[in-house]
């Protein structure tokens, strides 16, 4: 009885009144029929036939479906309805739209015009029915692909949403049977214990995801930032860990920019940019002074965005002429940069440029990047040592960079995975290393991989003996008793690879090994060249997740966030050839 009552209050007493019953929505059938005066029949607006209602609209809808099928909405179980629902959900996931977009007047009008028979599902139906259905379908497709893969690499990172909830994202990277580098997201979820960011908790969370996908034994390497907890988690999982090279280069740049000798000039540069960003009038004058239809803007430094200081300095140098003109006539403006200060900024820009190029090179997820790590560091080392700066600040910054470069980046040349990847890459081989001793160690590591692959690969069986008589029966005996040396075979293969001329820079190492007839090398290339040089793929998903968990959508459950990101990232999963 209580559920039919509501309580009202006034200054004297509480009075229970009958709750108003929610009015039932009229059936869509009445859009196509007129009720008779007796309300026992409906008269079809198209053919004029009177159909008995019997207290419901079943007969009316049956009439429409059989006689006027083009006038009614698709049934929920029709193939057309399911496909259109799937496409609406796909738009929400791929374009990062809220579920409530199905209630937007313009969107509803558009779809009604395109297909009047299609009725948009509710936001709850999309979230609770369509989303889990499409997620499971995509997940099974990806599961089938990963079952056919022998080796894969992981990237992972932790992040916090606008709703102040912590998440861990895990992506996987592998090489398909047609030698294409592929990547997919496995999971975005809370840690098993959300309030605990210890290495043990991180390891258990990663393990639970890998167990769900049944791929724990296929992981070659895990790439993440330099966080100590993540490194310890890899030790616990018994996986090789590779610190994200882009993150390490960024740490190197931050080391340089924190030098006291650069503090004053960088502070002044940021002050100038901030003035224009605050003053719309000054910014408009700045753009007008350039006298072009496509004037340059100014770039503000952002601590969380890599290379933002470099981009800020470059733009200030490029537009300093117009900056100075506007500052000279603006009220409460900072003083313009002097010629000496611009010279300092130019040398800082030159110093940071190779770091920006290196970051860009290793941040790709569509091309092989693991084999670029050591050559990129070599190039960075040679460029820094070739600079001939004139300003005190430029010289000091370059000298400090040489020291930190060794401390931050030289260790990569001693790691097994970058070593093998570099010497395996036909563009670099032994020539891609700074130290010859490291190239020799890389050759030994690749030799061991060849030994392992050739031991586990069945040898081609000799042709079956013929019935024809032979004059040299001793040959058959010798061939049957000869024990071929697998190690000797692998040594020959490695020597042949190293003695061949290096391929040009534009060569795609995956395309090169796909065309190769050396099966051991093909297998090793799939194992090592799938590893990304950076964890940028995980970090790219942060911005995508930030769009999903916006101020309008902070109440999205972790499960819904996981499914939406999964569909967003894995939208092209059906195109992967296994």
Coordinates of C-alpha atoms in Angstrom, one line a residue:
X1 CA 0.0 0.0 0.0
X2 CA 2.8 2.4 0.9
X3 CA 4.2 2.5 -2.7
X4 CA 0.9 4.1 -3.9
X5 CA 1.1 6.9 -1.4
X6 CA 3.2 10.0 -1.1
X7 CA 3.6 12.2 2.0
X8 CA 3.0 15.9 2.0
X9 CA 3.8 18.2 4.9
X10 CA 2.5 21.5 6.2
X11 CA 2.9 23.4 9.4
X12 CA 0.3 21.4 11.3
X13 CA 0.5 17.8 10.2
X14 CA 1.6 15.2 7.7
X15 CA -1.2 14.0 5.4
X16 CA -1.0 10.9 3.2
X17 CA -2.5 11.4 -0.2
X18 CA -2.8 8.9 -3.1
X19 CA 0.2 9.1 -5.4
X20 CA -0.7 10.1 -9.0
X21 CA -0.3 7.2 -11.3
X22 CA 2.0 7.8 -14.2
X23 CA 0.1 8.2 -17.4
X24 CA 0.8 5.5 -20.0
X25 CA 2.2 6.6 -23.3
X26 CA -0.1 6.2 -26.3
X27 CA 0.8 3.3 -28.6
X28 CA 2.5 4.3 -31.9
X29 CA -0.4 2.5 -33.6
X30 CA -2.6 5.6 -33.0
X31 CA -0.4 7.6 -35.3
X32 CA -1.8 5.5 -38.1
X33 CA -5.4 4.9 -36.9
X34 CA -8.4 7.0 -35.8
X35 CA -10.6 5.7 -33.0
X36 CA -14.2 5.1 -33.6
X37 CA -16.8 6.8 -31.4
X38 CA -17.4 3.5 -29.6
X39 CA -13.6 3.1 -29.1
X40 CA -13.9 -0.5 -30.1
X41 CA -12.2 -0.2 -33.5
X42 CA -9.4 1.8 -35.2
X43 CA -9.9 3.1 -38.7
X44 CA -6.7 2.8 -40.8
X45 CA -5.7 6.2 -42.2
X46 CA -4.3 4.6 -45.3
X47 CA -6.9 2.1 -46.5
X48 CA -9.9 3.1 -44.3
X49 CA -10.4 -0.4 -42.9
X50 CA -11.8 -0.7 -39.4
X51 CA -9.8 -3.0 -37.1
X52 CA -11.2 -4.3 -33.8
X53 CA -8.9 -3.3 -30.9
X54 CA -10.0 -5.8 -28.2
X55 CA -8.6 -3.4 -25.5
X56 CA -5.1 -3.3 -27.0
X57 CA -3.3 -2.3 -30.3
X58 CA -2.0 -5.7 -31.3
X59 CA -4.5 -6.1 -34.2
X60 CA -3.7 -2.6 -35.4
X61 CA 0.0 -3.2 -35.4
X62 CA -0.4 -6.5 -37.2
X63 CA -2.5 -4.8 -39.9
X64 CA 0.3 -2.2 -40.4
X65 CA 3.0 -4.8 -40.6
X66 CA 1.2 -6.9 -43.1
X67 CA -0.6 -4.3 -45.2
X68 CA 1.4 -1.1 -44.8
X69 CA 4.9 -2.3 -43.7
X70 CA 6.6 1.0 -44.8
X71 CA 4.6 3.0 -42.3
X72 CA 5.7 1.5 -38.9
X73 CA 8.8 1.4 -36.9
X74 CA 11.2 -1.6 -37.1
X75 CA 10.6 -4.2 -34.5
X76 CA 13.3 -4.5 -31.8
X77 CA 14.3 -7.9 -33.1
X78 CA 14.6 -6.9 -36.7
X79 CA 18.1 -7.0 -38.4
X80 CA 17.7 -3.5 -39.6
X81 CA 16.9 -2.1 -36.1
X82 CA 19.8 -4.0 -34.5
X83 CA 22.2 -2.7 -37.2
X84 CA 21.2 0.9 -36.8
X85 CA 21.4 0.6 -33.0
X86 CA 24.9 -0.7 -33.4
X87 CA 25.8 2.2 -35.7
X88 CA 24.5 4.7 -33.1
X89 CA 26.5 3.1 -30.4
X90 CA 29.5 3.1 -32.6
X91 CA 29.2 6.8 -33.2
X92 CA 28.9 7.4 -29.4
X93 CA 32.1 5.4 -28.8
X94 CA 34.2 6.6 -31.7
X95 CA 33.2 10.2 -31.6
X96 CA 33.1 10.4 -27.8
X97 CA 29.5 11.5 -27.6
X98 CA 27.3 11.2 -24.5
X99 CA 24.5 8.6 -24.5
X100 CA 22.1 11.5 -24.1
X101 CA 22.8 12.5 -27.7
X102 CA 19.9 10.2 -28.7
X103 CA 17.6 12.8 -27.0
X104 CA 19.0 15.7 -28.9
X105 CA 16.4 17.3 -31.1
X106 CA 18.6 17.9 -34.2
X107 CA 20.0 14.3 -34.2
X108 CA 16.6 12.8 -33.8
X109 CA 15.2 14.9 -36.6
X110 CA 18.1 13.9 -38.9
X111 CA 17.6 10.2 -38.4
X112 CA 13.8 10.5 -38.7
X113 CA 14.3 12.2 -42.0
X114 CA 16.8 9.6 -43.2
X115 CA 14.8 6.5 -42.1
X116 CA 11.3 7.3 -40.7
X117 CA 10.9 3.6 -39.6
X118 CA 13.8 3.8 -37.2
X119 CA 13.1 4.8 -33.6
X120 CA 16.1 5.8 -31.6
X121 CA 16.8 3.6 -28.5
X122 CA 16.9 5.2 -25.1
X123 CA 20.1 6.1 -23.5
X124 CA 19.7 3.4 -20.9
X125 CA 19.1 0.8 -23.6
X126 CA 22.2 1.8 -25.4
X127 CA 24.3 1.7 -22.2
X128 CA 22.8 -1.4 -20.6
X129 CA 22.0 -3.6 -23.7
X130 CA 23.8 -2.4 -26.8
X131 CA 27.1 -1.5 -25.2
X132 CA 27.7 -4.8 -23.4
X133 CA 26.6 -6.7 -26.6
X134 CA 29.0 -4.9 -28.9
X135 CA 31.8 -5.0 -26.3
X136 CA 31.5 -8.8 -26.1
X137 CA 31.4 -9.1 -29.8
X138 CA 34.6 -7.0 -30.3
X139 CA 36.3 -8.8 -27.4
X140 CA 35.7 -12.2 -29.0
X141 CA 37.1 -10.9 -32.3
X142 CA 40.3 -9.6 -30.5
X143 CA 40.5 -12.8 -28.4
X144 CA 40.6 -14.8 -31.7
X145 CA 43.4 -12.6 -33.0
X146 CA 45.5 -12.8 -29.9
X147 CA 45.1 -16.6 -29.8
X148 CA 46.9 -16.7 -33.2
X149 CA 49.8 -14.5 -32.0
X150 CA 53.0 -16.0 -30.5
X151 CA 54.5 -12.8 -29.0
X152 CA 53.2 -9.4 -27.9
X153 CA 54.3 -6.4 -25.9
X154 CA 52.3 -4.4 -23.3
X155 CA 52.2 -0.7 -22.4
X156 CA 50.5 0.5 -19.3
X157 CA 50.1 3.6 -17.1
X158 CA 48.1 5.0 -14.3
X159 CA 45.9 8.1 -14.6
X160 CA 43.2 10.0 -12.6
X161 CA 39.9 11.1 -14.2
X162 CA 38.1 14.4 -13.6
X163 CA 35.9 12.5 -11.2
X164 CA 39.1 11.9 -9.2
X165 CA 39.1 8.2 -9.8
X166 CA 42.3 6.2 -10.5
X167 CA 42.5 4.0 -13.5
X168 CA 45.1 1.7 -15.1
X169 CA 45.1 1.3 -18.9
X170 CA 46.8 -1.7 -20.6
X171 CA 47.4 -1.9 -24.3
X172 CA 49.0 -4.7 -26.3
X173 CA 51.1 -4.6 -29.5
X174 CA 51.9 -7.4 -31.9
X175 CA 52.8 -8.2 -35.5
X176 CA 50.1 -9.9 -37.6
X177 CA 50.7 -12.7 -40.0
X178 CA 51.0 -10.3 -42.9
X179 CA 53.7 -8.5 -41.0
X180 CA 51.7 -5.4 -40.0
X181 CA 52.3 -3.7 -36.6
X182 CA 49.0 -3.8 -34.7
X183 CA 47.9 -2.5 -31.4
X184 CA 44.8 -2.9 -29.2
X185 CA 43.5 -1.9 -25.8
X186 CA 42.9 -4.7 -23.4
X187 CA 41.4 -2.9 -20.4
X188 CA 40.9 0.3 -18.6
X189 CA 39.8 -0.3 -15.0
X190 CA 40.4 0.5 -11.4
X191 CA 43.2 -1.2 -9.6
X192 CA 42.0 -4.2 -7.7
X193 CA 42.5 -2.1 -4.5
X194 CA 41.7 1.4 -5.8
X195 CA 43.3 3.2 -2.9
X196 CA 46.5 1.3 -3.1
X197 CA 49.1 2.1 -5.7
X198 CA 51.8 -0.3 -4.5
X199 CA 53.8 -2.5 -6.9
X200 CA 52.0 -5.6 -5.6
X201 CA 48.6 -4.2 -6.3
X202 CA 49.6 -3.0 -9.8
X203 CA 51.1 -6.5 -10.6
X204 CA 48.0 -8.3 -9.4
X205 CA 45.7 -6.0 -11.5
X206 CA 47.8 -6.5 -14.6
X207 CA 47.9 -10.3 -14.0
X208 CA 44.1 -10.4 -13.7
X209 CA 43.7 -8.7 -17.1
X210 CA 46.3 -11.0 -18.8
X211 CA 44.7 -14.1 -17.2
X212 CA 41.3 -13.0 -18.6
X213 CA 42.8 -12.8 -22.1
X214 CA 45.0 -15.9 -21.6
X215 CA 48.1 -14.2 -23.0
X216 CA 50.3 -14.0 -19.9
X217 CA 52.9 -16.4 -21.5
X218 CA 53.1 -14.4 -24.7
X219 CA 54.3 -11.2 -23.2
X220 CA 57.9 -10.3 -24.3
X221 CA 58.2 -6.9 -22.6
X222 CA 56.2 -4.3 -20.7
X223 CA 56.8 -0.6 -21.5
X224 CA 55.8 2.1 -19.0
X225 CA 57.2 5.3 -17.5
X226 CA 60.1 5.4 -15.0
X227 CA 57.9 5.0 -11.9
X228 CA 59.6 2.7 -9.4
X229 CA 56.3 0.9 -8.5
X230 CA 55.8 -0.1 -12.2
X231 CA 59.4 -1.4 -12.3
X232 CA 58.8 -3.5 -9.2
X233 CA 55.5 -4.8 -10.6
X234 CA 57.4 -6.1 -13.7
X235 CA 59.9 -7.9 -11.4
X236 CA 56.9 -9.5 -9.6
X237 CA 55.4 -10.6 -12.9
X238 CA 58.8 -11.8 -14.2
X239 CA 58.5 -9.6 -17.3
X240 CA 61.2 -7.6 -18.9
X241 CA 60.6 -3.9 -18.3
X242 CA 61.5 -1.1 -20.7
X243 CA 61.3 2.5 -19.5
X244 CA 59.4 4.7 -22.0
X245 CA 62.1 6.5 -24.1
X246 CA 59.9 9.5 -24.8
X247 CA 59.3 9.9 -21.0
X248 CA 63.1 9.6 -20.4
X249 CA 63.9 12.2 -23.0
X250 CA 61.3 14.5 -21.4
X251 CA 63.0 14.1 -18.1
X252 CA 66.3 15.0 -19.7
X253 CA 64.8 18.2 -21.2
X254 CA 63.3 19.1 -17.8
X255 CA 66.8 18.6 -16.2
X256 CA 68.2 21.2 -18.7
X257 CA 65.3 23.7 -18.3
X258 CA 65.7 23.7 -14.5
X259 CA 69.2 25.0 -14.6
X260 CA 69.5 28.3 -12.7
X261 CA 71.3 30.0 -15.5
X262 CA 68.2 29.6 -17.8
X263 CA 65.7 30.6 -15.2
X264 CA 65.6 34.3 -15.9
X265 CA 65.3 34.1 -19.7
X266 CA 62.7 31.4 -19.6
X267 CA 60.6 33.2 -17.0
X268 CA 60.6 36.4 -19.2
X269 CA 59.6 34.4 -22.2
X270 CA 56.7 32.8 -20.3
X271 CA 55.6 36.3 -19.0
X272 CA 55.5 37.7 -22.5
X273 CA 53.4 34.9 -23.8
X274 CA 51.1 35.0 -20.8
X275 CA 50.5 38.7 -21.3
X276 CA 49.2 38.1 -24.8
X277 CA 47.1 35.1 -23.7
X278 CA 45.4 37.3 -21.0
X279 CA 44.8 40.4 -23.2
X280 CA 42.5 39.8 -26.1
X281 CA 43.2 43.3 -27.4
X282 CA 47.0 42.8 -27.4
X283 CA 46.6 39.4 -29.0
X284 CA 44.4 40.9 -31.8
X285 CA 47.0 43.6 -32.4
X286 CA 49.7 41.0 -32.5
X287 CA 47.9 39.0 -35.2
X288 CA 47.0 42.2 -37.1
X289 CA 50.7 43.3 -37.1
X290 CA 51.6 40.2 -39.1
X291 CA 49.5 41.4 -42.1
X292 CA 48.6 37.9 -43.3
X293 CA 45.4 35.9 -43.6
X294 CA 46.9 33.1 -41.5
X295 CA 48.8 34.8 -38.7
X296 CA 50.8 32.8 -36.2
X297 CA 49.6 32.4 -32.6
X298 CA 51.7 32.1 -29.5
X299 CA 52.2 28.7 -27.7
X300 CA 51.9 28.6 -23.9
X301 CA 54.2 26.3 -22.0
X302 CA 52.4 23.4 -20.3
X303 CA 54.3 21.3 -17.8
X304 CA 52.4 18.2 -18.7
X305 CA 52.9 18.5 -22.4
X306 CA 56.2 17.3 -23.8
X307 CA 58.2 19.8 -25.9
X308 CA 55.9 22.6 -25.1
X309 CA 58.7 24.9 -23.9
X310 CA 60.5 24.2 -27.2
X311 CA 57.4 25.1 -29.2
X312 CA 56.9 28.2 -27.1
X313 CA 60.5 29.4 -27.7
X314 CA 60.3 28.6 -31.4
X315 CA 57.1 30.7 -31.9
X316 CA 58.5 33.6 -29.8
X317 CA 61.7 33.7 -32.0
X318 CA 59.6 33.5 -35.2
X319 CA 57.2 36.4 -34.2
X320 CA 59.5 38.5 -32.0
X321 CA 59.3 41.4 -34.4
X322 CA 55.5 41.7 -34.0
X323 CA 55.7 40.9 -30.3
X324 CA 58.0 43.9 -29.7
X325 CA 55.8 46.3 -31.7
X326 CA 52.7 45.5 -29.7
X327 CA 54.5 45.4 -26.3
X328 CA 55.9 48.9 -27.0
X329 CA 52.4 50.4 -27.3
X330 CA 50.5 48.3 -24.8
X331 CA 49.6 49.4 -21.3
X332 CA 51.2 47.5 -18.4
X333 CA 53.0 45.2 -20.8
X334 CA 56.3 43.5 -20.0
X335 CA 59.4 44.8 -21.6
X336 CA 60.3 43.3 -25.1
X337 CA 63.0 40.7 -25.4
X338 CA 66.4 42.2 -26.2
X339 CA 68.6 41.1 -29.1
X340 CA 70.9 39.3 -26.6
X341 CA 68.0 37.5 -25.0
X342 CA 66.7 36.4 -28.4
X343 CA 70.2 35.0 -29.2
X344 CA 70.0 32.9 -26.0
X345 CA 66.6 31.6 -26.9
X346 CA 67.8 30.7 -30.4
X347 CA 70.6 28.6 -28.9
X348 CA 68.2 26.9 -26.4
X349 CA 65.9 26.2 -29.3
X350 CA 68.7 24.6 -31.3
X351 CA 69.7 22.5 -28.2
X352 CA 66.1 21.3 -27.7
X353 CA 65.3 20.6 -31.3
X354 CA 67.0 17.1 -31.5
X355 CA 65.1 16.1 -28.3
X356 CA 61.8 17.0 -29.9
X357 CA 62.8 15.1 -33.1
X358 CA 63.8 12.1 -31.0
X359 CA 60.6 12.1 -29.0
X360 CA 58.5 12.3 -32.2
X361 CA 60.5 9.4 -33.7
X362 CA 60.0 7.0 -30.9
X363 CA 56.3 7.9 -30.1
X364 CA 54.8 6.1 -33.1
X365 CA 52.5 3.2 -32.7
X366 CA 52.0 2.4 -36.4
X367 CA 55.7 1.8 -37.3
X368 CA 58.5 -0.1 -35.7
X369 CA 60.1 2.1 -33.0
X370 CA 62.0 -0.3 -30.7
X371 CA 64.9 -0.5 -33.1
X372 CA 65.1 3.3 -33.2
X373 CA 66.0 3.8 -29.6
X374 CA 69.8 3.3 -29.8
X375 CA 70.3 5.0 -33.1
X376 CA 68.2 8.0 -31.9
X377 CA 70.3 8.3 -28.8
X378 CA 73.4 8.1 -30.9
X379 CA 72.2 10.9 -33.2
X380 CA 71.3 13.0 -30.2
X381 CA 74.8 12.5 -28.7
X382 CA 76.5 13.5 -31.9
X383 CA 74.4 16.6 -32.5
X384 CA 74.9 17.8 -28.9
X385 CA 78.6 17.4 -29.2
X386 CA 78.6 19.3 -32.5
X387 CA 77.0 22.5 -31.2
X388 CA 79.2 25.6 -31.2
X389 CA 77.3 28.1 -29.0
X390 CA 78.4 31.6 -28.3
X391 CA 76.2 32.7 -25.3
X392 CA 77.1 31.8 -21.7
X393 CA 73.7 30.3 -21.2
X394 CA 73.8 28.2 -24.4
X395 CA 77.3 26.8 -23.6
X396 CA 76.3 26.0 -20.0
X397 CA 73.1 24.3 -21.1
X398 CA 74.9 22.2 -23.7
X399 CA 77.6 21.1 -21.3
X400 CA 75.0 20.0 -18.8
X401 CA 73.1 18.2 -21.4
X402 CA 76.1 16.1 -22.3
X403 CA 76.4 15.0 -18.7
X404 CA 72.7 14.2 -18.3
X405 CA 72.5 12.5 -21.7
X406 CA 75.0 9.9 -20.5
X407 CA 73.2 9.4 -17.2
X408 CA 69.7 9.2 -18.6
X409 CA 70.0 7.5 -22.0
X410 CA 73.2 5.6 -22.4
X411 CA 71.8 2.7 -20.4
X412 CA 69.5 1.8 -23.3
X413 CA 72.4 0.5 -25.3
X414 CA 73.2 -2.0 -22.6
X415 CA 69.6 -3.5 -22.6
X416 CA 69.0 -6.7 -24.4
X417 CA 65.8 -5.9 -26.1
X418 CA 66.9 -2.6 -27.7
X419 CA 70.2 -4.3 -28.6
X420 CA 68.6 -7.2 -30.5
X421 CA 66.0 -4.9 -32.2
X422 CA 68.8 -2.5 -33.4
X423 CA 71.0 -5.2 -34.8
X424 CA 68.0 -7.0 -36.3
X425 CA 66.9 -3.9 -38.2
X426 CA 68.4 -4.0 -41.7
X427 CA 68.9 -0.2 -41.6
X428 CA 71.3 -0.2 -38.6
X429 CA 72.8 -3.6 -37.7
X430 CA 76.2 -3.1 -35.9
X431 CA 76.5 0.5 -37.3
X432 CA 73.6 1.7 -35.1
X433 CA 75.5 1.6 -31.8
X434 CA 77.7 4.2 -30.0
X435 CA 80.1 1.6 -28.6
X436 CA 81.5 -1.3 -30.6
X437 CA 81.5 -3.4 -27.4
X438 CA 77.7 -3.0 -27.2
X439 CA 77.3 -4.0 -30.9
X440 CA 79.3 -7.2 -30.2
X441 CA 77.1 -8.0 -27.2
X442 CA 74.1 -7.4 -29.4
X443 CA 75.4 -9.9 -32.0
X444 CA 75.8 -12.5 -29.2
X445 CA 72.3 -11.9 -27.9
X446 CA 70.8 -12.3 -31.4
X447 CA 72.9 -15.4 -31.9
X448 CA 71.3 -16.9 -28.8
X449 CA 67.9 -16.1 -30.1
X450 CA 68.7 -17.8 -33.4
X451 CA 69.9 -20.9 -31.5
X452 CA 66.7 -21.0 -29.6
X453 CA 64.5 -20.6 -32.6
X454 CA 66.3 -23.1 -34.7
X455 CA 66.3 -25.7 -31.9
X456 CA 62.5 -25.5 -31.6
X457 CA 61.8 -25.3 -35.3
X458 CA 61.5 -28.7 -37.0
X459 CA 64.1 -29.3 -39.7
X460 CA 63.0 -30.0 -43.2
X461 CA 62.7 -33.7 -43.7
X462 CA 64.8 -35.3 -46.5
X463 CA 63.0 -36.5 -49.6
X464 CA 61.7 -40.1 -49.3
X465 CA 64.0 -42.7 -50.8
X466 CA 63.3 -43.8 -54.3
X467 CA 63.0 -47.4 -55.4
X468 CA 65.6 -46.9 -58.1
X469 CA 68.9 -48.6 -57.6
X470 CA 71.9 -46.4 -56.7
X471 CA 75.6 -46.9 -57.5
X472 CA 76.7 -44.8 -54.4
X473 CA 75.0 -46.4 -51.4
X474 CA 77.6 -45.0 -49.0
X475 CA 76.2 -41.5 -49.6
X476 CA 72.9 -42.4 -48.2
X477 CA 74.5 -43.9 -45.1
X478 CA 76.7 -40.8 -44.5
X479 CA 73.7 -38.4 -44.9
X480 CA 71.7 -40.4 -42.5
X481 CA 74.4 -40.5 -39.8
X482 CA 75.6 -36.9 -40.2
X483 CA 74.5 -34.7 -37.2
X484 CA 74.0 -31.2 -38.4
X485 CA 75.1 -28.5 -36.1
X486 CA 72.3 -26.1 -35.3
X487 CA 74.8 -23.6 -33.8
X488 CA 76.8 -23.7 -36.9
X489 CA 73.7 -23.0 -39.0
X490 CA 72.7 -20.0 -36.8
X491 CA 76.3 -18.6 -37.0
X492 CA 76.1 -18.7 -40.8
X493 CA 72.7 -17.1 -40.8
X494 CA 73.9 -14.2 -38.5
X495 CA 77.0 -13.7 -40.5
X496 CA 75.0 -13.5 -43.8
X497 CA 72.7 -10.9 -42.2
X498 CA 75.5 -8.7 -40.9
X499 CA 77.6 -8.9 -44.1
X500 CA 74.7 -7.8 -46.3
X501 CA 74.7 -4.1 -47.1
X502 CA 72.5 -1.9 -44.8
X503 CA 69.1 -0.9 -46.2
X504 CA 68.2 2.8 -46.7
X505 CA 66.5 4.8 -43.9
X506 CA 63.1 4.6 -45.7
X507 CA 63.2 0.8 -45.5
X508 CA 60.4 -0.7 -43.5
X509 CA 62.0 -3.5 -41.4
X510 CA 58.8 -5.5 -41.2
X511 CA 58.4 -5.4 -45.0
X512 CA 62.0 -6.4 -45.3
X513 CA 61.6 -9.5 -43.1
X514 CA 58.3 -10.4 -44.6
X515 CA 60.1 -10.8 -48.0
X516 CA 62.9 -12.8 -46.4
X517 CA 63.3 -16.5 -46.8
X518 CA 65.1 -16.9 -43.5
X519 CA 62.4 -18.3 -41.3
X520 CA 64.3 -17.9 -38.0
X521 CA 64.8 -14.2 -38.6
X522 CA 61.1 -13.8 -39.5
X523 CA 60.2 -15.4 -36.1
X524 CA 62.6 -13.2 -34.2
X525 CA 61.5 -10.1 -35.9
X526 CA 57.9 -10.8 -34.9
X527 CA 59.0 -11.3 -31.3
X528 CA 61.1 -8.1 -30.9
X529 CA 59.9 -5.6 -33.4
X530 CA 56.4 -5.5 -31.9
X531 CA 57.7 -3.8 -28.8
X532 CA 57.0 0.0 -28.8
X533 CA 59.8 2.3 -27.7
X534 CA 57.4 4.4 -25.6
X535 CA 54.2 4.0 -23.6
X536 CA 52.6 6.9 -25.5
X537 CA 49.8 4.7 -26.7
X538 CA 48.6 4.4 -23.1
X539 CA 48.9 8.1 -22.6
X540 CA 47.0 8.9 -25.8
X541 CA 44.1 7.1 -24.3
X542 CA 44.2 9.5 -21.2
X543 CA 43.1 12.4 -23.4
X544 CA 40.4 10.2 -25.0
X545 CA 39.2 9.1 -21.6
X546 CA 39.3 12.7 -20.4
X547 CA 36.8 13.6 -23.1
X548 CA 34.6 10.7 -22.1
X549 CA 34.7 11.5 -18.4
X550 CA 33.9 15.1 -18.9
X551 CA 32.2 17.5 -16.5
X552 CA 28.9 16.3 -18.0
X553 CA 29.7 12.6 -17.6
X554 CA 31.5 12.3 -14.3
X555 CA 29.1 9.6 -13.2
X556 CA 30.0 7.1 -15.8
X557 CA 30.8 3.8 -14.1
X558 CA 34.3 2.3 -14.5
X559 CA 32.7 -0.6 -16.4
X560 CA 31.1 1.7 -19.0
X561 CA 34.3 3.7 -19.3
X562 CA 36.2 0.5 -20.0
X563 CA 33.8 -0.6 -22.7
X564 CA 33.6 2.7 -24.4
X565 CA 37.4 3.1 -24.6
X566 CA 37.7 -0.5 -25.7
X567 CA 35.3 0.1 -28.7
X568 CA 36.9 3.4 -29.4
X569 CA 40.4 2.1 -29.7
X570 CA 39.6 -1.3 -31.3
X571 CA 37.1 0.1 -33.8
X572 CA 39.2 -1.3 -36.7
X573 CA 39.9 -4.7 -35.1
X574 CA 38.0 -6.6 -37.9
X575 CA 40.5 -5.4 -40.5
X576 CA 43.5 -7.2 -38.8
X577 CA 44.5 -10.3 -40.8
X578 CA 45.3 -13.4 -38.8

